[in-house]
PDB file of C-alpha atoms in Angstrom:
ATOM      1  CA  MET B 199      26.438   7.200 -11.518  1.00 95.00           C
ATOM      2  CA  LEU B 200      25.245   5.729 -14.803  1.00 96.00           C
ATOM      3  CA  ILE B 201      27.084   2.483 -15.585  1.00 97.00           C
ATOM      4  CA  PRO B 202      26.574   1.994 -19.327  1.00 95.00           C
ATOM      5  CA  ARG B 203      27.362  -1.708 -19.629  1.00 92.00           C
ATOM      6  CA  GLY B 204      25.737  -4.696 -17.984  1.00 90.00           C
ATOM      7  CA  GLY B 205      26.740  -8.260 -17.191  1.00 85.00           C
ATOM      8  CA  ALA B 206      29.618  -9.132 -14.928  1.00 83.00           C
ATOM      9  CA  TRP B 207      31.430  -5.928 -15.899  1.00 86.00           C
ATOM     10  CA  GLY B 208      28.550  -3.722 -14.843  1.00 91.00           C
ATOM     11  CA  GLU B 209      28.042  -5.574 -11.574  1.00 92.00           C
ATOM     12  CA  ARG B 210      31.732  -5.317 -10.735  1.00 91.00           C
ATOM     13  CA  VAL B 211      31.755  -1.581 -11.395  1.00 94.00           C
ATOM     14  CA  ARG B 212      28.611  -1.077  -9.295  1.00 95.00           C
ATOM     15  CA  ASP B 213      30.139  -3.041  -6.420  1.00 95.00           C
ATOM     16  CA  GLU B 214      33.319  -0.987  -6.590  1.00 94.00           C
ATOM     17  CA  LEU B 215      31.345   2.255  -6.584  1.00 95.00           C
ATOM     18  CA  ALA B 216      29.309   1.056  -3.597  1.00 96.00           C
ATOM     19  CA  ARG B 217      32.504   0.197  -1.744  1.00 94.00           C
ATOM     20  CA  ARG B 218      33.588   3.813  -2.236  1.00 94.00           C
ATOM     21  CA  GLY B 219      30.227   5.225  -1.145  1.00 93.00           C
ATOM     22  CA  ALA B 220      28.705   5.999  -4.553  1.00 93.00           C
ATOM     23  CA  ALA B 221      25.435   4.712  -5.997  1.00 94.00           C
ATOM     24  CA  GLY B 222      25.751   3.094  -9.414  1.00 95.00           C
ATOM     25  CA  VAL B 223      22.848   2.504 -11.798  1.00 95.00           C
ATOM     26  CA  VAL B 224      23.553  -0.370 -14.198  1.00 96.00           C
ATOM     27  CA  ALA B 225      21.784   0.705 -17.395  1.00 96.00           C
ATOM     28  CA  PRO B 226      23.387  -0.834 -20.497  1.00 95.00           C
ATOM     29  CA  LEU B 227      23.591   1.404 -23.545  1.00 96.00           C
ATOM     30  CA  ILE B 228      25.419  -1.214 -25.590  1.00 94.00           C
ATOM     31  CA  GLU B 229      25.830  -4.972 -25.580  1.00 91.00           C
ATOM     32  CA  SER B 230      27.869  -7.559 -27.471  1.00 91.00           C
ATOM     33  CA  ARG B 231      26.235 -10.023 -29.811  1.00 92.00           C
ATOM     34  CA  PRO B 232      27.562 -12.686 -32.192  1.00 93.00           C
ATOM     35  CA  PRO B 233      28.900 -11.324 -35.487  1.00 95.00           C
ATOM     36  CA  ARG B 234      26.732 -11.446 -38.583  1.00 95.00           C
ATOM     37  CA  ASP B 235      29.115 -13.944 -40.179  1.00 96.00           C
ATOM     38  CA  THR B 236      29.215 -16.654 -37.517  1.00 96.00           C
ATOM     39  CA  ALA B 237      30.633 -19.182 -39.997  1.00 97.00           C
ATOM     40  CA  ALA B 238      33.769 -17.076 -40.476  1.00 97.00           C
ATOM     41  CA  ARG B 239      34.079 -16.583 -36.723  1.00 97.00           C
ATOM     42  CA  ASP B 240      33.680 -20.301 -36.029  1.00 97.00           C
ATOM     43  CA  ALA B 241      36.295 -21.162 -38.665  1.00 97.00           C
ATOM     44  CA  ALA B 242      38.795 -18.740 -37.118  1.00 97.00           C
ATOM     45  CA  PHE B 243      38.048 -20.043 -33.622  1.00 98.00           C
ATOM     46  CA  ALA B 244      38.607 -23.602 -34.859  1.00 97.00           C
ATOM     47  CA  ARG B 245      41.998 -22.682 -36.339  1.00 98.00           C
ATOM     48  CA  LEU B 246      42.913 -20.940 -33.101  1.00 98.00           C
ATOM     49  CA  ALA B 247      41.998 -24.007 -31.038  1.00 97.00           C
ATOM     50  CA  ALA B 248      43.936 -26.217 -33.444  1.00 97.00           C
ATOM     51  CA  GLY B 249      47.142 -24.293 -32.725  1.00 97.00           C
ATOM     52  CA  GLU B 250      47.541 -22.668 -36.134  1.00 97.00           C
ATOM     53  CA  TYR B 251      48.513 -19.293 -34.672  1.00 98.00           C
ATOM     54  CA  ALA B 252      51.690 -18.256 -32.898  1.00 97.00           C
ATOM     55  CA  TRP B 253      50.005 -15.168 -31.409  1.00 98.00           C
ATOM     56  CA  VAL B 254      46.433 -14.061 -30.790  1.00 98.00           C
ATOM     57  CA  PHE B 255      45.656 -10.402 -30.107  1.00 98.00           C
ATOM     58  CA  ILE B 256      42.690  -9.819 -27.782  1.00 97.00           C
ATOM     59  CA  THR B 257      41.441  -6.256 -27.735  1.00 92.00           C
ATOM     60  CA  SER B 258      38.542  -6.322 -25.251  1.00 90.00           C
ATOM     61  CA  ALA B 259      36.891  -8.277 -22.465  1.00 88.00           C
ATOM     62  CA  ALA B 260      33.910  -8.751 -24.803  1.00 90.00           C
ATOM     63  CA  THR B 261      36.149 -10.848 -27.045  1.00 94.00           C
ATOM     64  CA  VAL B 262      36.961 -13.070 -24.089  1.00 94.00           C
ATOM     65  CA  GLU B 263      33.241 -13.499 -23.421  1.00 92.00           C
ATOM     66  CA  GLN B 264      32.785 -14.788 -26.967  1.00 94.00           C
ATOM     67  CA  LEU B 265      35.676 -17.217 -26.628  1.00 95.00           C
ATOM     68  CA  VAL B 266      34.193 -18.566 -23.417  1.00 94.00           C
ATOM     69  CA  ALA B 267      30.684 -18.753 -24.874  1.00 93.00           C
ATOM     70  CA  GLN B 268      31.972 -20.796 -27.816  1.00 95.00           C
ATOM     71  CA  ARG B 269      34.134 -22.942 -25.514  1.00 96.00           C
ATOM     72  CA  VAL B 270      37.318 -22.156 -27.401  1.00 96.00           C
ATOM     73  CA  ASP B 271      40.436 -23.636 -25.836  1.00 94.00           C
ATOM     74  CA  ILE B 272      43.533 -21.593 -26.678  1.00 96.00           C
ATOM     75  CA  PRO B 273      46.436 -24.068 -26.794  1.00 95.00           C
ATOM     76  CA  VAL B 274      49.510 -23.545 -24.640  1.00 92.00           C
ATOM     77  CA  GLY B 275      51.698 -22.960 -27.693  1.00 94.00           C
ATOM     78  CA  THR B 276      49.678 -19.922 -28.776  1.00 97.00           C
ATOM     79  CA  ARG B 277      50.831 -16.724 -27.086  1.00 97.00           C
ATOM     80  CA  ILE B 278      48.259 -14.179 -26.009  1.00 98.00           C
ATOM     81  CA  ALA B 279      48.603 -10.399 -26.262  1.00 97.00           C
ATOM     82  CA  ALA B 280      45.992  -8.319 -24.385  1.00 96.00           C
ATOM     83  CA  VAL B 281      45.357  -4.631 -25.101  1.00 92.00           C
ATOM     84  CA  GLY B 282      45.455  -3.628 -21.424  1.00 88.00           C
ATOM     85  CA  ARG B 283      45.244  -4.821 -17.845  1.00 86.00           C
ATOM     86  CA  PRO B 284      41.428  -5.052 -17.635  1.00 83.00           C
ATOM     87  CA  THR B 285      41.393  -7.240 -20.745  1.00 90.00           C
ATOM     88  CA  ALA B 286      44.313  -9.254 -19.421  1.00 93.00           C
ATOM     89  CA  ARG B 287      42.372  -9.842 -16.218  1.00 90.00           C
ATOM     90  CA  ALA B 288      39.392 -11.114 -18.221  1.00 91.00           C
ATOM     91  CA  VAL B 289      41.696 -13.464 -20.118  1.00 95.00           C
ATOM     92  CA  ALA B 290      43.189 -14.775 -16.871  1.00 95.00           C
ATOM     93  CA  GLU B 291      39.745 -15.260 -15.341  1.00 93.00           C
ATOM     94  CA  ALA B 292      38.842 -17.357 -18.400  1.00 93.00           C
ATOM     95  CA  GLY B 293      41.761 -19.652 -17.590  1.00 95.00           C
ATOM     96  CA  PHE B 294      44.354 -18.500 -20.108  1.00 96.00           C
ATOM     97  CA  GLU B 295      47.821 -17.062 -19.582  1.00 95.00           C
ATOM     98  CA  VAL B 296      48.652 -13.660 -21.025  1.00 96.00           C
ATOM     99  CA  GLU B 297      52.188 -13.171 -22.277  1.00 96.00           C
ATOM    100  CA  PHE B 298      52.081  -9.564 -23.434  1.00 96.00           C
ATOM    101  CA  VAL B 299      50.343  -6.465 -22.035  1.00 95.00           C
ATOM    102  CA  PRO B 300      51.506  -3.009 -23.145  1.00 93.00           C
ATOM    103  CA  VAL B 301      52.718  -0.466 -20.630  1.00 90.00           C
ATOM    104  CA  GLY B 302      50.632   2.676 -20.278  1.00 79.00           C
ATOM    105  CA  THR B 303      47.484   3.482 -22.231  1.00 77.00           C
ATOM    106  CA  SER B 304      45.221   0.608 -23.240  1.00 78.00           C
ATOM    107  CA  SER B 305      44.941   1.266 -26.960  1.00 85.00           C
ATOM    108  CA  ALA B 306      45.476  -0.673 -30.141  1.00 90.00           C
ATOM    109  CA  THR B 307      48.096   1.842 -31.294  1.00 92.00           C
ATOM    110  CA  ASN B 308      50.110   1.571 -28.086  1.00 91.00           C
ATOM    111  CA  MET B 309      49.732  -2.199 -28.027  1.00 94.00           C
ATOM    112  CA  ILE B 310      51.052  -2.901 -31.504  1.00 96.00           C
ATOM    113  CA  ALA B 311      53.870  -0.348 -31.283  1.00 95.00           C
ATOM    114  CA  GLN B 312      55.245  -1.980 -28.141  1.00 96.00           C
ATOM    115  CA  TRP B 313      54.635  -5.526 -29.348  1.00 96.00           C
ATOM    116  CA  CYS B 314      56.497  -4.968 -32.624  1.00 95.00           C
ATOM    117  CA  ALA B 315      59.532  -3.503 -30.865  1.00 93.00           C
ATOM    118  CA  GLY B 316      62.253  -6.160 -30.886  1.00 84.00           C
ATOM    119  CA  ARG B 317      60.236  -8.656 -32.960  1.00 92.00           C
ATOM    120  CA  SER B 318      60.392  -9.529 -36.624  1.00 93.00           C
ATOM    121  CA  PRO B 319      58.194 -11.444 -39.080  1.00 95.00           C
ATOM    122  CA  ARG B 320      60.962 -13.990 -39.655  1.00 91.00           C
ATOM    123  CA  SER B 321      60.953 -15.131 -36.030  1.00 90.00           C
ATOM    124  CA  THR B 322      57.178 -14.958 -35.536  1.00 94.00           C
ATOM    125  CA  GLY B 323      54.506 -17.288 -36.827  1.00 93.00           C
ATOM    126  CA  ARG B 324      51.046 -16.422 -38.059  1.00 96.00           C
ATOM    127  CA  CYS B 325      48.978 -13.998 -35.951  1.00 98.00           C
ATOM    128  CA  LEU B 326      45.245 -13.731 -35.318  1.00 98.00           C
ATOM    129  CA  VAL B 327      43.554 -10.445 -34.389  1.00 98.00           C
ATOM    130  CA  LEU B 328      40.180 -10.748 -32.673  1.00 97.00           C
ATOM    131  CA  ARG B 329      38.072  -7.573 -32.640  1.00 95.00           C
ATOM    132  CA  SER B 330      34.573  -6.132 -32.879  1.00 93.00           C
ATOM    133  CA  ASP B 331      32.803  -5.040 -36.020  1.00 92.00           C
ATOM    134  CA  LEU B 332      33.279  -1.374 -35.054  1.00 88.00           C
ATOM    135  CA  ALA B 333      36.977  -1.471 -34.160  1.00 86.00           C
ATOM    136  CA  MET B 334      39.474   0.028 -36.571  1.00 87.00           C
ATOM    137  CA  ALA B 335      42.020  -2.292 -38.171  1.00 92.00           C
ATOM    138  CA  VAL B 336      44.966  -0.657 -36.397  1.00 94.00           C
ATOM    139  CA  ILE B 337      46.698  -3.845 -35.252  1.00 96.00           C
ATOM    140  CA  SER B 338      46.207  -5.937 -38.375  1.00 96.00           C
ATOM    141  CA  ASP B 339      47.168  -3.037 -40.682  1.00 96.00           C
ATOM    142  CA  GLU B 340      50.436  -2.481 -38.820  1.00 96.00           C
ATOM    143  CA  LEU B 341      51.228  -6.198 -38.789  1.00 97.00           C
ATOM    144  CA  GLU B 342      50.635  -6.446 -42.527  1.00 96.00           C
ATOM    145  CA  LEU B 343      52.686  -3.305 -43.147  1.00 96.00           C
ATOM    146  CA  GLN B 344      55.630  -4.828 -41.309  1.00 95.00           C
ATOM    147  CA  GLY B 345      55.351  -8.145 -43.153  1.00 96.00           C
ATOM    148  CA  TYR B 346      53.711 -10.385 -40.541  1.00 97.00           C
ATOM    149  CA  GLU B 347      51.284 -13.098 -41.559  1.00 97.00           C
ATOM    150  CA  VAL B 348      47.971 -12.109 -40.017  1.00 97.00           C
ATOM    151  CA  ASP B 349      44.312 -13.084 -40.079  1.00 97.00           C
ATOM    152  CA  VAL B 350      41.461 -10.976 -38.718  1.00 97.00           C
ATOM    153  CA  CYS B 351      38.351 -12.361 -37.038  1.00 97.00           C
ATOM    154  CA  ILE B 352      35.273 -10.279 -36.233  1.00 97.00           C
ATOM    155  CA  ALA B 353      34.508 -11.972 -32.922  1.00 96.00           C
ATOM    156  CA  TYR B 354      31.404  -9.962 -32.030  1.00 95.00           C
ATOM    157  CA  ARG B 355      29.335  -6.929 -32.932  1.00 94.00           C
ATOM    158  CA  THR B 356      28.273  -4.057 -30.733  1.00 93.00           C
ATOM    159  CA  VAL B 357      24.613  -3.018 -30.727  1.00 94.00           C
ATOM    160  CA  GLY B 358      22.708  -0.291 -28.935  1.00 94.00           C
ATOM    161  CA  VAL B 359      20.343  -0.986 -26.035  1.00 95.00           C
ATOM    162  CA  ASP B 360      17.414   1.280 -25.188  1.00 96.00           C
ATOM    163  CA  LEU B 361      17.423   2.750 -21.698  1.00 95.00           C
ATOM    164  CA  GLU B 362      14.398   2.350 -19.475  1.00 95.00           C
ATOM    165  CA  PRO B 363      12.353   5.582 -19.715  1.00 95.00           C
ATOM    166  CA  ASP B 364      12.822   6.406 -16.030  1.00 96.00           C
ATOM    167  CA  VAL B 365      16.598   6.086 -16.346  1.00 96.00           C
ATOM    168  CA  ALA B 366      16.689   8.312 -19.435  1.00 95.00           C
ATOM    169  CA  ASP B 367      14.561  10.885 -17.595  1.00 95.00           C
ATOM    170  CA  ALA B 368      16.872  10.719 -14.575  1.00 95.00           C
ATOM    171  CA  VAL B 369      19.866  11.573 -16.764  1.00 95.00           C
ATOM    172  CA  ARG B 370      18.005  14.432 -18.459  1.00 93.00           C
ATOM    173  CA  SER B 371      16.947  15.885 -15.109  1.00 93.00           C
ATOM    174  CA  GLY B 372      20.316  15.418 -13.430  1.00 93.00           C
ATOM    175  CA  ALA B 373      18.949  12.943 -10.866  1.00 94.00           C
ATOM    176  CA  VAL B 374      21.669  10.685 -12.234  1.00 95.00           C
ATOM    177  CA  ASP B 375      24.418  13.258 -11.894  1.00 94.00           C
ATOM    178  CA  THR B 376      27.419  11.363 -13.256  1.00 96.00           C
ATOM    179  CA  VAL B 377      27.804   9.375 -16.479  1.00 97.00           C
ATOM    180  CA  LEU B 378      30.697   7.010 -17.125  1.00 96.00           C
ATOM    181  CA  LEU B 379      31.605   7.212 -20.801  1.00 96.00           C
ATOM    182  CA  THR B 380      33.455   4.010 -21.609  1.00 93.00           C
ATOM    183  CA  SER B 381      33.529   4.030 -25.417  1.00 91.00           C
ATOM    184  CA  LEU B 382      32.530   5.896 -28.561  1.00 91.00           C
ATOM    185  CA  SER B 383      29.563   3.518 -28.925  1.00 93.00           C
ATOM    186  CA  VAL B 384      28.297   4.468 -25.460  1.00 95.00           C
ATOM    187  CA  GLY B 385      28.604   8.151 -26.305  1.00 95.00           C
ATOM    188  CA  ARG B 386      26.668   7.723 -29.529  1.00 95.00           C
ATOM    189  CA  GLU B 387      23.858   5.806 -27.835  1.00 96.00           C
ATOM    190  CA  LEU B 388      23.559   8.280 -24.988  1.00 96.00           C
ATOM    191  CA  ARG B 389      23.308  11.190 -27.411  1.00 96.00           C
ATOM    192  CA  ARG B 390      20.740   9.335 -29.528  1.00 96.00           C
ATOM    193  CA  GLN B 391      18.519   8.443 -26.596  1.00 95.00           C
ATOM    194  CA  VAL B 392      18.991  11.301 -24.151  1.00 94.00           C
ATOM    195  CA  GLY B 393      20.802  14.038 -26.000  1.00 94.00           C
ATOM    196  CA  ILE B 394      23.793  15.864 -24.587  1.00 93.00           C
ATOM    197  CA  PRO B 395      23.241  16.062 -20.804  1.00 92.00           C
ATOM    198  CA  GLY B 396      23.078  19.495 -19.200  1.00 91.00           C
ATOM    199  CA  PRO B 397      25.879  21.085 -17.167  1.00 91.00           C
ATOM    200  CA  GLU B 398      24.547  19.546 -13.938  1.00 92.00           C
ATOM    201  CA  VAL B 399      25.586  16.090 -15.219  1.00 95.00           C
ATOM    202  CA  PHE B 400      29.270  15.244 -14.710  1.00 96.00           C
ATOM    203  CA  ILE B 401      30.768  13.392 -17.706  1.00 97.00           C
ATOM    204  CA  ALA B 402      33.650  11.084 -16.780  1.00 96.00           C
ATOM    205  CA  SER B 403      35.604   9.479 -19.612  1.00 96.00           C
ATOM    206  CA  ILE B 404      37.547   6.235 -19.425  1.00 93.00           C
ATOM    207  CA  GLY B 405      40.538   7.629 -21.315  1.00 88.00           C
ATOM    208  CA  PRO B 406      41.961  10.244 -23.719  1.00 88.00           C
ATOM    209  CA  GLY B 407      40.776   8.467 -26.856  1.00 86.00           C
ATOM    210  CA  THR B 408      37.213   8.265 -25.589  1.00 91.00           C
ATOM    211  CA  THR B 409      37.343  11.922 -24.566  1.00 94.00           C
ATOM    212  CA  ARG B 410      38.398  12.977 -28.062  1.00 92.00           C
ATOM    213  CA  ASP B 411      35.544  10.963 -29.550  1.00 93.00           C
ATOM    214  CA  ALA B 412      33.060  12.368 -27.026  1.00 95.00           C
ATOM    215  CA  GLU B 413      34.048  15.967 -27.699  1.00 96.00           C
ATOM    216  CA  LYS B 414      33.503  15.411 -31.412  1.00 96.00           C
ATOM    217  CA  LEU B 415      29.979  14.274 -30.535  1.00 96.00           C
ATOM    218  CA  GLY B 416      29.383  17.511 -28.626  1.00 96.00           C
ATOM    219  CA  TYR B 417      30.027  16.433 -25.032  1.00 96.00           C
ATOM    220  CA  THR B 418      31.845  18.505 -22.451  1.00 95.00           C
ATOM    221  CA  VAL B 419      34.003  15.995 -20.594  1.00 96.00           C
ATOM    222  CA  HIS B 420      34.708  16.965 -17.003  1.00 96.00           C
ATOM    223  CA  HIS B 421      37.245  14.279 -16.143  1.00 95.00           C
ATOM    224  CA  THR B 422      39.409  11.939 -18.217  1.00 95.00           C
ATOM    225  CA  ALA B 423      41.152   8.912 -16.755  1.00 92.00           C
ATOM    226  CA  HIS B 424      44.881   8.873 -17.413  1.00 85.00           C
ATOM    227  CA  SER B 425      44.760   5.310 -18.720  1.00 78.00           C
ATOM    228  CA  GLN B 426      42.028   3.521 -20.631  1.00 78.00           C
ATOM    229  CA  SER B 427      40.745   1.698 -17.550  1.00 82.00           C
ATOM    230  CA  VAL B 428      37.473   1.905 -15.639  1.00 88.00           C
ATOM    231  CA  ASP B 429      39.318   0.979 -12.429  1.00 87.00           C
ATOM    232  CA  ALA B 430      41.612   3.973 -12.866  1.00 88.00           C
ATOM    233  CA  LEU B 431      38.631   6.181 -13.671  1.00 93.00           C
ATOM    234  CA  ILE B 432      36.777   5.193 -10.487  1.00 94.00           C
ATOM    235  CA  ALA B 433      39.885   5.656  -8.339  1.00 93.00           C
ATOM    236  CA  GLU B 434      40.547   9.101  -9.815  1.00 93.00           C
ATOM    237  CA  LEU B 435      36.942  10.198  -9.297  1.00 93.00           C
ATOM    238  CA  ASP B 436      37.107   9.008  -5.703  1.00 91.00           C
ATOM    239  CA  ALA B 437      40.280  11.002  -5.123  1.00 90.00           C
ATOM    240  CA  ARG B 438      38.824  14.272  -6.400  1.00 82.00           C
ATOM    241  CA  PRO B 439      38.233  16.999  -3.782  1.00 72.00           C
ATOM    242  CA  SER B 440      34.606  17.095  -2.701  1.00 60.00           C
ATOM    243  CA  GLU B 441      34.108  20.613  -4.004  1.00 49.00           C
ATOM    244  CA  ASP B 442      35.044  19.393  -7.483  1.00 52.00           C
ATOM    245  CA  SER B 443      32.500  16.570  -7.433  1.00 48.00           C
ATOM    246  CA  PRO B 444      29.323  16.856  -9.483  1.00 48.00           C
TER     247      PRO B 444
END
């Protein structure tokens, strides 16, 4: 299986695949880098550490990596909302306590809809939304629409990474017979570097949103995880009947 992200995430996924009897190839197609405007990021991080926000919204594990890299200490008085359980786990591993995780699909739309239920701008202080340069402004737009005070910080940017030629050839030939699609960015990079894999390559998507994006790019997705979680995706693939496997 092609694991399209590296670092601790990629190693964890490879270990989990190995535990289930599958061979994972860690071959990053994307990576996170500091944003172009590091001054704006550093200023927002400083305000966060100073306790100026009542809530901070964390939308990916990559955001947590940036907080850790910049040694940002989120004060106890600032409540943390995580977009889903994998992100919440990354937050907890960084030493912070998560107060809010939405039920069901890990998406910005689901997150903000559930968070806003039962809350009001009058009883909530200023909010900070941390996101990538490619993420849509779903959370901050909804907060502003409902009258919350909100700041947005571009915590990192996502860039493409070139595959090693032998890995790209293995995907083209079907020697790597399963690809984990974990984001729109991964799908774009795979198409740019390899093209749309042939029918012998099984495309497994991390969730419905990623599947919709992938199909627009021209992919045929063979399996979609019910929730936006790589852990759920791996478990569902493992549970598939052998005759349905790639």
